[in-house]
Amino acid sequence: MVNRAAVKMMPKLYQAGGATLFLLVAGPTQALPVFDNWTVANGNVSVSCPAGFTCETLTTGDGFAQVQWVETATGDTFIQTIITDQGAGAGGGTPSSGLGYSDESFIMLGGSNGISSRQHYLQDDTATTGTIFENTTALNTGWAQTNPTSPDMDVTQTLTVDATPAVTGDEFTNAFEMHLIHDAGGTTTGSSITISQDSGLGNGVDTSTDAQKFQLVHLQGSYVATGSSITLDPTTTASGGTVAWGAGDDIMIRWIGQGIDLGAQGTAIFGFQGITNNTTDEEATTFSTTSAGITVDGSDPQGYGTPFDWDTIFGATPPQL
C-alpha cells in the first residue's frame, strides 16, 4: 500500500557529456485534512475550507454534516462526517468551546484504506455537583498515519470533582492517557499508558493541604527507544535495588505520595515507588516516611531527597506532593 502522504518522486534521465544522470524530481506533497475547521450554531454545522482544498457540502441536518474535500495539488478526495448534538451551539460554538458531544471523521475515496477520526465527550456539572468528565478518542490509520512511529490510537480521559468549590483541599482528579502504535498487520508495536490520581483529604469545611497522589506509567515497544536504569535506595524496611532496561522492553513505574498535617505534631509524610521490567522480570521497590518527592537522576532541583529516583522516559516532570 502506497503512503499517499509521502513526497511523490519521478525519475528523469538526462545525457550530459556522455554521462548518464538520474535526477529525482519531486512531485506535489499531499496535504491532509485537519480537525476542528467547523462551527455549529443551533444545530447548523458550517465547515471552513482550509487552504489547499476545495470543499463542497453534500448533506446537512440538525447537528450533522457531510462535506467533500478535494486536495488541489493531487486531486485526492476525502469525505468529512460531523455529528454533534441536535440544537448544539446555541449562540454559536466550536468543537473546543464546550460542546457536549462531537464526532468528526475523514475517509479517503479511491480505494485507500484508513480513517482519521476523533470523538469528544464533555459533561460539565460544575454548577450543580462540581463534576467535570471529559473523554477524547482519536484514530489515524492507513493513509492518515503519516509516520509509522506515531500513535494511530489515542485515548484521554479526565474526571474532576470539586464538591465544595468555596473550600480548598477536598478536590479529586483522575486522569487516564493511552497511546498505541500498530504495524500494517495490526500488531501493537508500541504502547504508552499513564494513570494519575490526586485526592484532597480535607473535610470540605476547612481549608486543607492534606493530599494523596498516585501515578503509574507503563511503556513498551517503540515507546522505549533507549536503554537506561533506575536505582531506588534501600531503607530500614525496604530493600530498594536497581532495574535496567533496553530498547523495546516492557517497563512500568508507579509512585504514591501522601502528606497529612497533624498540627503541633508536624506533617506525616509517606512515599512509595516501584519500578518493574516485565521483559526481564526484574523489580525494585522502596518507601519512606520522611520524604514523598523524587530526585531526578541524582540531581535535587526541588529539594527532594532519597530514596526515590526518576528517568525522563516516564515523563519530563516527576510526580510530586
PDB file of C-alpha atoms in Angstrom:
ATOM      1  CA  MET A   1       0.000   0.000   0.000  1.00  0.00           C
ATOM      2  CA  VAL A   2       1.462   3.343  -1.043  1.00  0.00           C
ATOM      3  CA  ASN A   3       1.768   6.044   1.606  1.00  0.00           C
ATOM      4  CA  ARG A   4      -0.090   8.884  -0.088  1.00  0.00           C
ATOM      5  CA  ALA A   5       1.264  11.369   2.476  1.00  0.00           C
ATOM      6  CA  ALA A   6       4.849  10.825   1.287  1.00  0.00           C
ATOM      7  CA  VAL A   7       6.513  13.084  -1.242  1.00  0.00           C
ATOM      8  CA  LYS A   8       5.950  11.599  -4.691  1.00  0.00           C
ATOM      9  CA  MET A   9       9.156  11.247  -6.738  1.00  0.00           C
ATOM     10  CA  MET A  10       9.551  10.691 -10.506  1.00  0.00           C
ATOM     11  CA  PRO A  11      12.929   9.737 -12.042  1.00  0.00           C
ATOM     12  CA  LYS A  12      14.113  11.561 -15.176  1.00  0.00           C
ATOM     13  CA  LEU A  13      17.003  10.555 -17.419  1.00  0.00           C
ATOM     14  CA  TYR A  14      19.438  13.134 -18.786  1.00  0.00           C
ATOM     15  CA  GLN A  15      22.536  12.844 -21.008  1.00  0.00           C
ATOM     16  CA  ALA A  16      25.450  15.176 -20.210  1.00  0.00           C
ATOM     17  CA  GLY A  17      28.901  14.816 -21.756  1.00  0.00           C
ATOM     18  CA  GLY A  18      28.400  11.139 -22.395  1.00  0.00           C
ATOM     19  CA  ALA A  19      27.431  10.518 -18.762  1.00  0.00           C
ATOM     20  CA  THR A  20      24.027   9.320 -17.774  1.00  0.00           C
ATOM     21  CA  LEU A  21      22.475  11.296 -14.904  1.00  0.00           C
ATOM     22  CA  PHE A  22      19.451  10.207 -12.945  1.00  0.00           C
ATOM     23  CA  LEU A  23      17.633  13.134 -11.305  1.00  0.00           C
ATOM     24  CA  LEU A  24      14.759  12.799  -8.867  1.00  0.00           C
ATOM     25  CA  VAL A  25      12.114  15.419  -9.437  1.00  0.00           C
ATOM     26  CA  ALA A  26       9.746  15.911  -6.510  1.00  0.00           C
ATOM     27  CA  GLY A  27       6.059  15.852  -7.235  1.00  0.00           C
ATOM     28  CA  PRO A  28       3.404  17.668  -5.189  1.00  0.00           C
ATOM     29  CA  THR A  29       3.217  16.924  -1.492  1.00  0.00           C
ATOM     30  CA  GLN A  30      -0.220  15.844  -0.319  1.00  0.00           C
ATOM     31  CA  ALA A  31      -1.957  17.979   2.282  1.00  0.00           C
ATOM     32  CA  LEU A  32      -4.124  16.040   4.725  1.00  0.00           C
ATOM     33  CA  PRO A  33      -7.420  17.266   6.187  1.00  0.00           C
ATOM     34  CA  VAL A  34      -7.421  18.548   9.748  1.00  0.00           C
ATOM     35  CA  PHE A  35      -9.937  18.537  12.582  1.00  0.00           C
ATOM     36  CA  ASP A  36     -11.876  21.460  14.057  1.00  0.00           C
ATOM     37  CA  ASN A  37     -12.423  23.501  10.875  1.00  0.00           C
ATOM     38  CA  TRP A  38     -16.104  23.875  11.658  1.00  0.00           C
ATOM     39  CA  THR A  39     -18.587  25.696  13.848  1.00  0.00           C
ATOM     40  CA  VAL A  40     -22.162  24.970  14.900  1.00  0.00           C
ATOM     41  CA  ALA A  41     -24.987  27.348  15.744  1.00  0.00           C
ATOM     42  CA  ASN A  42     -28.309  25.967  16.968  1.00  0.00           C
ATOM     43  CA  GLY A  43     -27.533  22.638  15.314  1.00  0.00           C
ATOM     44  CA  ASN A  44     -26.478  24.140  11.968  1.00  0.00           C
ATOM     45  CA  VAL A  45     -22.948  22.927  11.117  1.00  0.00           C
ATOM     46  CA  SER A  46     -20.727  25.151   8.974  1.00  0.00           C
ATOM     47  CA  VAL A  47     -17.328  23.989   7.631  1.00  0.00           C
ATOM     48  CA  SER A  48     -14.492  26.416   6.873  1.00  0.00           C
ATOM     49  CA  CYS A  49     -12.468  25.056   3.952  1.00  0.00           C
ATOM     50  CA  PRO A  50      -8.723  25.367   4.645  1.00  0.00           C
ATOM     51  CA  ALA A  51      -6.048  26.434   2.172  1.00  0.00           C
ATOM     52  CA  GLY A  52      -5.049  23.684  -0.239  1.00  0.00           C
ATOM     53  CA  PHE A  53      -8.557  22.221  -0.551  1.00  0.00           C
ATOM     54  CA  THR A  54     -11.831  22.857  -2.294  1.00  0.00           C
ATOM     55  CA  CYS A  55     -14.893  21.835  -0.292  1.00  0.00           C
ATOM     56  CA  GLU A  56     -18.485  21.017  -1.175  1.00  0.00           C
ATOM     57  CA  THR A  57     -21.258  20.352   1.337  1.00  0.00           C
ATOM     58  CA  LEU A  58     -23.029  17.116   0.398  1.00  0.00           C
ATOM     59  CA  THR A  59     -25.727  16.948   3.074  1.00  0.00           C
ATOM     60  CA  THR A  60     -26.656  18.659   6.339  1.00  0.00           C
ATOM     61  CA  GLY A  61     -29.113  18.193   9.176  1.00  0.00           C
ATOM     62  CA  ASP A  62     -29.638  19.227  12.771  1.00  0.00           C
ATOM     63  CA  GLY A  63     -26.227  18.505  14.336  1.00  0.00           C
ATOM     64  CA  PHE A  64     -24.981  16.697  11.206  1.00  0.00           C
ATOM     65  CA  ALA A  65     -22.999  17.460   8.057  1.00  0.00           C
ATOM     66  CA  GLN A  66     -21.102  15.642   5.314  1.00  0.00           C
ATOM     67  CA  VAL A  67     -18.577  17.588   3.246  1.00  0.00           C
ATOM     68  CA  GLN A  68     -16.374  16.564   0.319  1.00  0.00           C
ATOM     69  CA  TRP A  69     -12.775  17.833   0.467  1.00  0.00           C
ATOM     70  CA  VAL A  70     -10.612  17.760  -2.686  1.00  0.00           C
ATOM     71  CA  GLU A  71      -6.882  18.335  -2.283  1.00  0.00           C
ATOM     72  CA  THR A  72      -5.959  20.803  -5.042  1.00  0.00           C
ATOM     73  CA  ALA A  73      -2.371  19.617  -5.617  1.00  0.00           C
ATOM     74  CA  THR A  74      -3.147  15.910  -6.043  1.00  0.00           C
ATOM     75  CA  GLY A  75      -6.896  15.653  -6.604  1.00  0.00           C
ATOM     76  CA  ASP A  76      -7.256  13.280  -3.644  1.00  0.00           C
ATOM     77  CA  THR A  77     -10.794  13.292  -2.304  1.00  0.00           C
ATOM     78  CA  PHE A  78     -11.929  12.955   1.312  1.00  0.00           C
ATOM     79  CA  ILE A  79     -15.394  12.714   2.850  1.00  0.00           C
ATOM     80  CA  GLN A  80     -15.776  14.508   6.189  1.00  0.00           C
ATOM     81  CA  THR A  81     -18.611  13.489   8.512  1.00  0.00           C
ATOM     82  CA  ILE A  82     -19.534  15.656  11.520  1.00  0.00           C
ATOM     83  CA  ILE A  83     -22.014  14.613  14.211  1.00  0.00           C
ATOM     84  CA  THR A  84     -22.923  16.626  17.285  1.00  0.00           C
ATOM     85  CA  ASP A  85     -25.982  17.084  19.494  1.00  0.00           C
ATOM     86  CA  GLN A  86     -29.195  18.376  17.968  1.00  0.00           C
ATOM     87  CA  GLY A  87     -29.508  22.090  18.627  1.00  0.00           C
ATOM     88  CA  ALA A  88     -25.845  22.253  19.674  1.00  0.00           C
ATOM     89  CA  GLY A  89     -24.005  25.565  19.831  1.00  0.00           C
ATOM     90  CA  ALA A  90     -26.818  27.854  20.947  1.00  0.00           C
ATOM     91  CA  GLY A  91     -25.457  31.271  20.079  1.00  0.00           C
ATOM     92  CA  GLY A  92     -22.525  29.707  18.190  1.00  0.00           C
ATOM     93  CA  GLY A  93     -19.924  27.125  19.164  1.00  0.00           C
ATOM     94  CA  THR A  94     -16.786  25.281  18.092  1.00  0.00           C
ATOM     95  CA  PRO A  95     -15.542  21.730  18.835  1.00  0.00           C
ATOM     96  CA  SER A  96     -13.242  23.113  21.554  1.00  0.00           C
ATOM     97  CA  SER A  97     -15.675  25.562  23.158  1.00  0.00           C
ATOM     98  CA  GLY A  98     -17.588  23.256  25.483  1.00  0.00           C
ATOM     99  CA  LEU A  99     -19.763  21.215  23.127  1.00  0.00           C
ATOM    100  CA  GLY A 100     -21.155  18.217  24.982  1.00  0.00           C
ATOM    101  CA  TYR A 101     -20.507  15.756  22.143  1.00  0.00           C
ATOM    102  CA  SER A 102     -18.812  15.787  18.769  1.00  0.00           C
ATOM    103  CA  ASP A 103     -17.691  13.091  16.334  1.00  0.00           C
ATOM    104  CA  GLU A 104     -15.604  14.065  13.310  1.00  0.00           C
ATOM    105  CA  SER A 105     -14.100  11.683  10.744  1.00  0.00           C
ATOM    106  CA  PHE A 106     -12.439  11.642   7.317  1.00  0.00           C
ATOM    107  CA  ILE A 107     -12.313   8.760   4.859  1.00  0.00           C
ATOM    108  CA  MET A 108     -10.367   8.835   1.581  1.00  0.00           C
ATOM    109  CA  LEU A 109     -12.051   7.850  -1.664  1.00  0.00           C
ATOM    110  CA  GLY A 110     -10.319   5.796  -4.316  1.00  0.00           C
ATOM    111  CA  GLY A 111      -9.531   2.564  -2.522  1.00  0.00           C
ATOM    112  CA  SER A 112      -7.033   3.893   0.025  1.00  0.00           C
ATOM    113  CA  ASN A 113      -7.564   2.149   3.359  1.00  0.00           C
ATOM    114  CA  GLY A 114      -7.614   4.120   6.584  1.00  0.00           C
ATOM    115  CA  ILE A 115      -9.576   6.654   8.598  1.00  0.00           C
ATOM    116  CA  SER A 116      -8.908   9.801  10.575  1.00  0.00           C
ATOM    117  CA  SER A 117     -11.465  10.058  13.362  1.00  0.00           C
ATOM    118  CA  ARG A 118     -11.915  11.861  16.660  1.00  0.00           C
ATOM    119  CA  GLN A 119     -14.734  11.613  19.188  1.00  0.00           C
ATOM    120  CA  HIS A 120     -15.068  14.014  22.107  1.00  0.00           C
ATOM    121  CA  TYR A 121     -17.469  13.912  25.047  1.00  0.00           C
ATOM    122  CA  LEU A 122     -17.762  16.522  27.798  1.00  0.00           C
ATOM    123  CA  GLN A 123     -20.090  16.513  30.783  1.00  0.00           C
ATOM    124  CA  ASP A 124     -19.731  19.697  32.822  1.00  0.00           C
ATOM    125  CA  ASP A 125     -21.794  19.699  36.016  1.00  0.00           C
ATOM    126  CA  THR A 126     -19.677  22.192  37.944  1.00  0.00           C
ATOM    127  CA  ALA A 127     -22.697  24.346  38.691  1.00  0.00           C
ATOM    128  CA  THR A 128     -24.563  21.519  40.456  1.00  0.00           C
ATOM    129  CA  THR A 129     -22.210  18.727  41.588  1.00  0.00           C
ATOM    130  CA  GLY A 130     -18.798  20.255  40.917  1.00  0.00           C
ATOM    131  CA  THR A 131     -18.037  17.421  38.486  1.00  0.00           C
ATOM    132  CA  ILE A 132     -16.394  17.531  35.054  1.00  0.00           C
ATOM    133  CA  PHE A 133     -15.915  14.401  32.917  1.00  0.00           C
ATOM    134  CA  GLU A 134     -14.109  14.620  29.578  1.00  0.00           C
ATOM    135  CA  ASN A 135     -13.144  11.866  27.126  1.00  0.00           C
ATOM    136  CA  THR A 136     -11.408  12.084  23.743  1.00  0.00           C
ATOM    137  CA  THR A 137     -10.636   9.179  21.398  1.00  0.00           C
ATOM    138  CA  ALA A 138      -8.704   9.591  18.144  1.00  0.00           C
ATOM    139  CA  LEU A 139      -7.833   7.133  15.343  1.00  0.00           C
ATOM    140  CA  ASN A 140      -5.393   7.696  12.475  1.00  0.00           C
ATOM    141  CA  THR A 141      -4.910   4.529  10.436  1.00  0.00           C
ATOM    142  CA  GLY A 142      -3.818   3.718   6.887  1.00  0.00           C
ATOM    143  CA  TRP A 143      -3.336   6.889   4.830  1.00  0.00           C
ATOM    144  CA  ALA A 144      -3.944   9.007   7.979  1.00  0.00           C
ATOM    145  CA  GLN A 145      -0.935   7.569   9.835  1.00  0.00           C
ATOM    146  CA  THR A 146       1.672   9.697   8.108  1.00  0.00           C
ATOM    147  CA  ASN A 147       4.509   8.489  10.361  1.00  0.00           C
ATOM    148  CA  PRO A 148       4.717   4.769  11.239  1.00  0.00           C
ATOM    149  CA  THR A 149       6.272   5.686  14.603  1.00  0.00           C
ATOM    150  CA  SER A 150       3.353   7.964  15.537  1.00  0.00           C
ATOM    151  CA  PRO A 151       0.389   6.606  17.513  1.00  0.00           C
ATOM    152  CA  ASP A 152      -2.609   5.539  15.470  1.00  0.00           C
ATOM    153  CA  MET A 153      -4.856   5.420  18.547  1.00  0.00           C
ATOM    154  CA  ASP A 154      -5.053   7.986  21.357  1.00  0.00           C
ATOM    155  CA  VAL A 155      -7.396   7.939  24.344  1.00  0.00           C
ATOM    156  CA  THR A 156      -7.519  10.607  27.062  1.00  0.00           C
ATOM    157  CA  GLN A 157      -9.992  10.723  29.933  1.00  0.00           C
ATOM    158  CA  THR A 158     -10.277  13.074  32.900  1.00  0.00           C
ATOM    159  CA  LEU A 159     -12.651  13.149  35.859  1.00  0.00           C
ATOM    160  CA  THR A 160     -12.558  16.139  38.216  1.00  0.00           C
ATOM    161  CA  VAL A 161     -14.733  16.585  41.293  1.00  0.00           C
ATOM    162  CA  ASP A 162     -14.823  19.712  43.427  1.00  0.00           C
ATOM    163  CA  ALA A 163     -17.754  19.122  45.760  1.00  0.00           C
ATOM    164  CA  THR A 164     -17.224  22.328  47.770  1.00  0.00           C
ATOM    165  CA  PRO A 165     -15.630  24.938  45.461  1.00  0.00           C
ATOM    166  CA  ALA A 166     -15.538  27.526  48.230  1.00  0.00           C
ATOM    167  CA  VAL A 167     -13.134  25.368  50.271  1.00  0.00           C
ATOM    168  CA  THR A 168      -9.669  24.270  49.131  1.00  0.00           C
ATOM    169  CA  GLY A 169      -8.473  20.762  49.922  1.00  0.00           C
ATOM    170  CA  ASP A 170     -11.219  18.228  49.082  1.00  0.00           C
ATOM    171  CA  GLU A 171     -10.794  18.132  45.287  1.00  0.00           C
ATOM    172  CA  PHE A 172     -10.383  14.887  43.364  1.00  0.00           C
ATOM    173  CA  THR A 173      -8.925  14.325  39.887  1.00  0.00           C
ATOM    174  CA  ASN A 174      -8.369  11.109  37.950  1.00  0.00           C
ATOM    175  CA  ALA A 175      -6.676  11.123  34.523  1.00  0.00           C
ATOM    176  CA  PHE A 176      -6.050   8.321  32.007  1.00  0.00           C
ATOM    177  CA  GLU A 177      -3.998   8.627  28.821  1.00  0.00           C
ATOM    178  CA  MET A 178      -3.177   5.872  26.313  1.00  0.00           C
ATOM    179  CA  HIS A 179      -1.280   5.916  23.004  1.00  0.00           C
ATOM    180  CA  LEU A 180      -0.934   2.846  20.755  1.00  0.00           C
ATOM    181  CA  ILE A 181       1.119   2.179  17.622  1.00  0.00           C
ATOM    182  CA  HIS A 182       0.247  -0.735  15.300  1.00  0.00           C
ATOM    183  CA  ASP A 183       2.048  -2.102  12.274  1.00  0.00           C
ATOM    184  CA  ALA A 184       0.356  -2.807   8.918  1.00  0.00           C
ATOM    185  CA  GLY A 185      -0.745  -6.220  10.178  1.00  0.00           C
ATOM    186  CA  GLY A 186      -2.459  -4.791  13.251  1.00  0.00           C
ATOM    187  CA  THR A 187       0.165  -5.935  15.772  1.00  0.00           C
ATOM    188  CA  THR A 188       0.866  -3.479  18.601  1.00  0.00           C
ATOM    189  CA  THR A 189       4.464  -2.254  18.259  1.00  0.00           C
ATOM    190  CA  GLY A 190       4.376   0.414  20.956  1.00  0.00           C
ATOM    191  CA  SER A 191       2.154   1.491  23.832  1.00  0.00           C
ATOM    192  CA  SER A 192       2.164   4.235  26.432  1.00  0.00           C
ATOM    193  CA  ILE A 193      -0.293   4.306  29.351  1.00  0.00           C
ATOM    194  CA  THR A 194      -0.340   6.932  32.108  1.00  0.00           C
ATOM    195  CA  ILE A 195      -2.750   6.914  35.051  1.00  0.00           C
ATOM    196  CA  SER A 196      -2.708   9.622  37.702  1.00  0.00           C
ATOM    197  CA  GLN A 197      -4.935  10.432  40.645  1.00  0.00           C
ATOM    198  CA  ASP A 198      -4.902  13.409  43.019  1.00  0.00           C
ATOM    199  CA  SER A 199      -7.073  13.277  46.139  1.00  0.00           C
ATOM    200  CA  GLY A 200      -7.549  16.123  48.575  1.00  0.00           C
ATOM    201  CA  LEU A 201      -8.050  14.620  52.040  1.00  0.00           C
ATOM    202  CA  GLY A 202      -9.724  17.670  53.580  1.00  0.00           C
ATOM    203  CA  ASN A 203     -13.137  17.561  55.233  1.00  0.00           C
ATOM    204  CA  GLY A 204     -14.795  20.008  52.841  1.00  0.00           C
ATOM    205  CA  VAL A 205     -15.313  22.524  55.620  1.00  0.00           C
ATOM    206  CA  ASP A 206     -11.829  23.763  56.480  1.00  0.00           C
ATOM    207  CA  THR A 207      -9.060  24.689  54.033  1.00  0.00           C
ATOM    208  CA  SER A 208      -6.601  21.806  53.912  1.00  0.00           C
ATOM    209  CA  THR A 209      -3.269  20.836  52.345  1.00  0.00           C
ATOM    210  CA  ASP A 210      -3.727  17.135  53.192  1.00  0.00           C
ATOM    211  CA  ALA A 211      -3.391  15.134  49.992  1.00  0.00           C
ATOM    212  CA  GLN A 212      -2.605  11.778  48.446  1.00  0.00           C
ATOM    213  CA  LYS A 213      -1.290  11.423  44.900  1.00  0.00           C
ATOM    214  CA  PHE A 214      -0.719   8.396  42.666  1.00  0.00           C
ATOM    215  CA  GLN A 215       0.919   7.966  39.266  1.00  0.00           C
ATOM    216  CA  LEU A 216       1.575   4.938  37.059  1.00  0.00           C
ATOM    217  CA  VAL A 217       3.391   4.946  33.705  1.00  0.00           C
ATOM    218  CA  HIS A 218       3.605   1.796  31.540  1.00  0.00           C
ATOM    219  CA  LEU A 219       5.725   1.830  28.362  1.00  0.00           C
ATOM    220  CA  GLN A 220       6.665  -0.849  25.862  1.00  0.00           C
ATOM    221  CA  GLY A 221       7.972  -1.368  22.343  1.00  0.00           C
ATOM    222  CA  SER A 222       8.762   1.756  20.344  1.00  0.00           C
ATOM    223  CA  TYR A 223       7.996   3.995  23.335  1.00  0.00           C
ATOM    224  CA  VAL A 224      11.168   2.618  24.946  1.00  0.00           C
ATOM    225  CA  ALA A 225      13.633   3.985  22.415  1.00  0.00           C
ATOM    226  CA  THR A 226      16.802   3.664  24.505  1.00  0.00           C
ATOM    227  CA  GLY A 227      18.062   1.735  27.494  1.00  0.00           C
ATOM    228  CA  SER A 228      18.693   3.156  30.958  1.00  0.00           C
ATOM    229  CA  SER A 229      18.149   2.253  34.611  1.00  0.00           C
ATOM    230  CA  ILE A 230      16.657   3.483  37.879  1.00  0.00           C
ATOM    231  CA  THR A 231      18.134   2.920  41.328  1.00  0.00           C
ATOM    232  CA  LEU A 232      15.891   3.031  44.386  1.00  0.00           C
ATOM    233  CA  ASP A 233      17.768   3.401  47.659  1.00  0.00           C
ATOM    234  CA  PRO A 234      17.119   0.930  50.477  1.00  0.00           C
ATOM    235  CA  THR A 235      15.642   1.993  53.805  1.00  0.00           C
ATOM    236  CA  THR A 236      15.412   0.197  57.139  1.00  0.00           C
ATOM    237  CA  THR A 237      12.312  -1.657  55.936  1.00  0.00           C
ATOM    238  CA  ALA A 238      12.646  -1.541  52.123  1.00  0.00           C
ATOM    239  CA  SER A 239      15.219  -3.361  50.022  1.00  0.00           C
ATOM    240  CA  GLY A 240      15.462  -0.940  47.091  1.00  0.00           C
ATOM    241  CA  GLY A 241      17.569  -2.000  44.120  1.00  0.00           C
ATOM    242  CA  THR A 242      18.417  -1.191  40.504  1.00  0.00           C
ATOM    243  CA  VAL A 243      16.301  -2.096  37.482  1.00  0.00           C
ATOM    244  CA  ALA A 244      17.746  -1.647  33.997  1.00  0.00           C
ATOM    245  CA  TRP A 245      16.009  -1.857  30.628  1.00  0.00           C
ATOM    246  CA  GLY A 246      16.935  -1.995  26.973  1.00  0.00           C
ATOM    247  CA  ALA A 247      15.284  -0.517  23.901  1.00  0.00           C
ATOM    248  CA  GLY A 248      11.884  -2.078  23.255  1.00  0.00           C
ATOM    249  CA  ASP A 249      11.437  -3.558  26.752  1.00  0.00           C
ATOM    250  CA  ASP A 250       8.157  -3.566  28.694  1.00  0.00           C
ATOM    251  CA  ILE A 251       8.664  -1.293  31.739  1.00  0.00           C
ATOM    252  CA  MET A 252       6.396   0.215  34.391  1.00  0.00           C
ATOM    253  CA  ILE A 253       6.877   2.725  37.208  1.00  0.00           C
ATOM    254  CA  ARG A 254       4.426   3.644  39.970  1.00  0.00           C
ATOM    255  CA  TRP A 255       4.563   6.218  42.762  1.00  0.00           C
ATOM    256  CA  ILE A 256       2.398   7.190  45.732  1.00  0.00           C
ATOM    257  CA  GLY A 257       2.857  10.276  47.898  1.00  0.00           C
ATOM    258  CA  GLN A 258       0.838  11.360  50.931  1.00  0.00           C
ATOM    259  CA  GLY A 259       1.053  14.234  53.369  1.00  0.00           C
ATOM    260  CA  ILE A 260      -1.229  14.924  56.358  1.00  0.00           C
ATOM    261  CA  ASP A 261      -0.947  17.960  58.645  1.00  0.00           C
ATOM    262  CA  LEU A 262      -1.038  16.782  62.282  1.00  0.00           C
ATOM    263  CA  GLY A 263      -0.931  20.263  63.766  1.00  0.00           C
ATOM    264  CA  ALA A 264       1.570  20.578  66.610  1.00  0.00           C
ATOM    265  CA  GLN A 265       2.962  17.118  65.773  1.00  0.00           C
ATOM    266  CA  GLY A 266       4.047  18.275  62.312  1.00  0.00           C
ATOM    267  CA  THR A 267       3.243  16.678  58.953  1.00  0.00           C
ATOM    268  CA  ALA A 268       3.004  12.932  58.446  1.00  0.00           C
ATOM    269  CA  ILE A 269       4.718  12.039  55.160  1.00  0.00           C
ATOM    270  CA  PHE A 270       4.597   8.791  53.224  1.00  0.00           C
ATOM    271  CA  GLY A 271       6.112   7.951  49.852  1.00  0.00           C
ATOM    272  CA  PHE A 272       6.328   4.729  47.804  1.00  0.00           C
ATOM    273  CA  GLN A 273       7.922   3.951  44.447  1.00  0.00           C
ATOM    274  CA  GLY A 274       8.329   0.786  42.398  1.00  0.00           C
ATOM    275  CA  ILE A 275       9.977   0.050  39.049  1.00  0.00           C
ATOM    276  CA  THR A 276       9.391  -3.165  37.065  1.00  0.00           C
ATOM    277  CA  ASN A 277      10.884  -4.568  33.870  1.00  0.00           C
ATOM    278  CA  ASN A 278       8.297  -7.075  32.670  1.00  0.00           C
ATOM    279  CA  THR A 279      10.633  -8.265  29.904  1.00  0.00           C
ATOM    280  CA  THR A 280      13.413  -9.364  32.269  1.00  0.00           C
ATOM    281  CA  ASP A 281      11.199  -9.975  35.339  1.00  0.00           C
ATOM    282  CA  GLU A 282      13.204  -7.549  37.486  1.00  0.00           C
ATOM    283  CA  GLU A 283      11.613  -5.316  40.121  1.00  0.00           C
ATOM    284  CA  ALA A 284      12.681  -2.883  42.838  1.00  0.00           C
ATOM    285  CA  THR A 285      10.588  -1.021  45.423  1.00  0.00           C
ATOM    286  CA  THR A 286      11.199   1.413  48.244  1.00  0.00           C
ATOM    287  CA  PHE A 287       9.267   3.718  50.552  1.00  0.00           C
ATOM    288  CA  SER A 288       9.877   6.486  53.042  1.00  0.00           C
ATOM    289  CA  THR A 289       8.116   8.142  55.986  1.00  0.00           C
ATOM    290  CA  THR A 290      10.240  11.296  55.711  1.00  0.00           C
ATOM    291  CA  SER A 291      10.078  12.107  52.003  1.00  0.00           C
ATOM    292  CA  ALA A 292       7.499  11.765  49.247  1.00  0.00           C
ATOM    293  CA  GLY A 293       9.389  13.505  46.448  1.00  0.00           C
ATOM    294  CA  ILE A 294      11.510  12.130  43.629  1.00  0.00           C
ATOM    295  CA  THR A 295      15.070  13.133  42.767  1.00  0.00           C
ATOM    296  CA  VAL A 296      15.635  13.318  39.006  1.00  0.00           C
ATOM    297  CA  ASP A 297      18.599  11.150  38.035  1.00  0.00           C
ATOM    298  CA  GLY A 298      20.690  12.119  41.052  1.00  0.00           C
ATOM    299  CA  SER A 299      20.005  15.860  40.866  1.00  0.00           C
ATOM    300  CA  ASP A 300      17.987  17.625  43.529  1.00  0.00           C
ATOM    301  CA  PRO A 301      16.347  20.687  41.915  1.00  0.00           C
ATOM    302  CA  GLN A 302      13.219  20.687  44.067  1.00  0.00           C
ATOM    303  CA  GLY A 303      14.708  19.807  47.439  1.00  0.00           C
ATOM    304  CA  TYR A 304      13.557  16.200  47.426  1.00  0.00           C
ATOM    305  CA  GLY A 305      15.813  13.528  48.847  1.00  0.00           C
ATOM    306  CA  THR A 306      16.364   9.815  48.642  1.00  0.00           C
ATOM    307  CA  PRO A 307      15.251   7.052  48.369  1.00  0.00           C
ATOM    308  CA  PHE A 308      13.412   7.831  45.130  1.00  0.00           C
ATOM    309  CA  ASP A 309      14.593   8.266  41.537  1.00  0.00           C
ATOM    310  CA  TRP A 310      13.167   9.141  38.112  1.00  0.00           C
ATOM    311  CA  ASP A 311      14.007   8.891  34.440  1.00  0.00           C
ATOM    312  CA  THR A 312      12.598  11.294  31.851  1.00  0.00           C
ATOM    313  CA  ILE A 313      11.466   8.377  29.668  1.00  0.00           C
ATOM    314  CA  PHE A 314       8.480   8.266  32.045  1.00  0.00           C
ATOM    315  CA  GLY A 315       7.800  11.998  31.685  1.00  0.00           C
ATOM    316  CA  ALA A 316       9.690  15.282  31.676  1.00  0.00           C
ATOM    317  CA  THR A 317       8.459  16.189  35.161  1.00  0.00           C
ATOM    318  CA  PRO A 318       8.379  13.666  38.017  1.00  0.00           C
ATOM    319  CA  PRO A 319       5.267  13.486  40.192  1.00  0.00           C
ATOM    320  CA  GLN A 320       5.391  15.454  43.419  1.00  0.00           C
ATOM    321  CA  LEU A 321       3.320  16.006  46.509  1.00  0.00           C
TER     322      LEU A 321
END
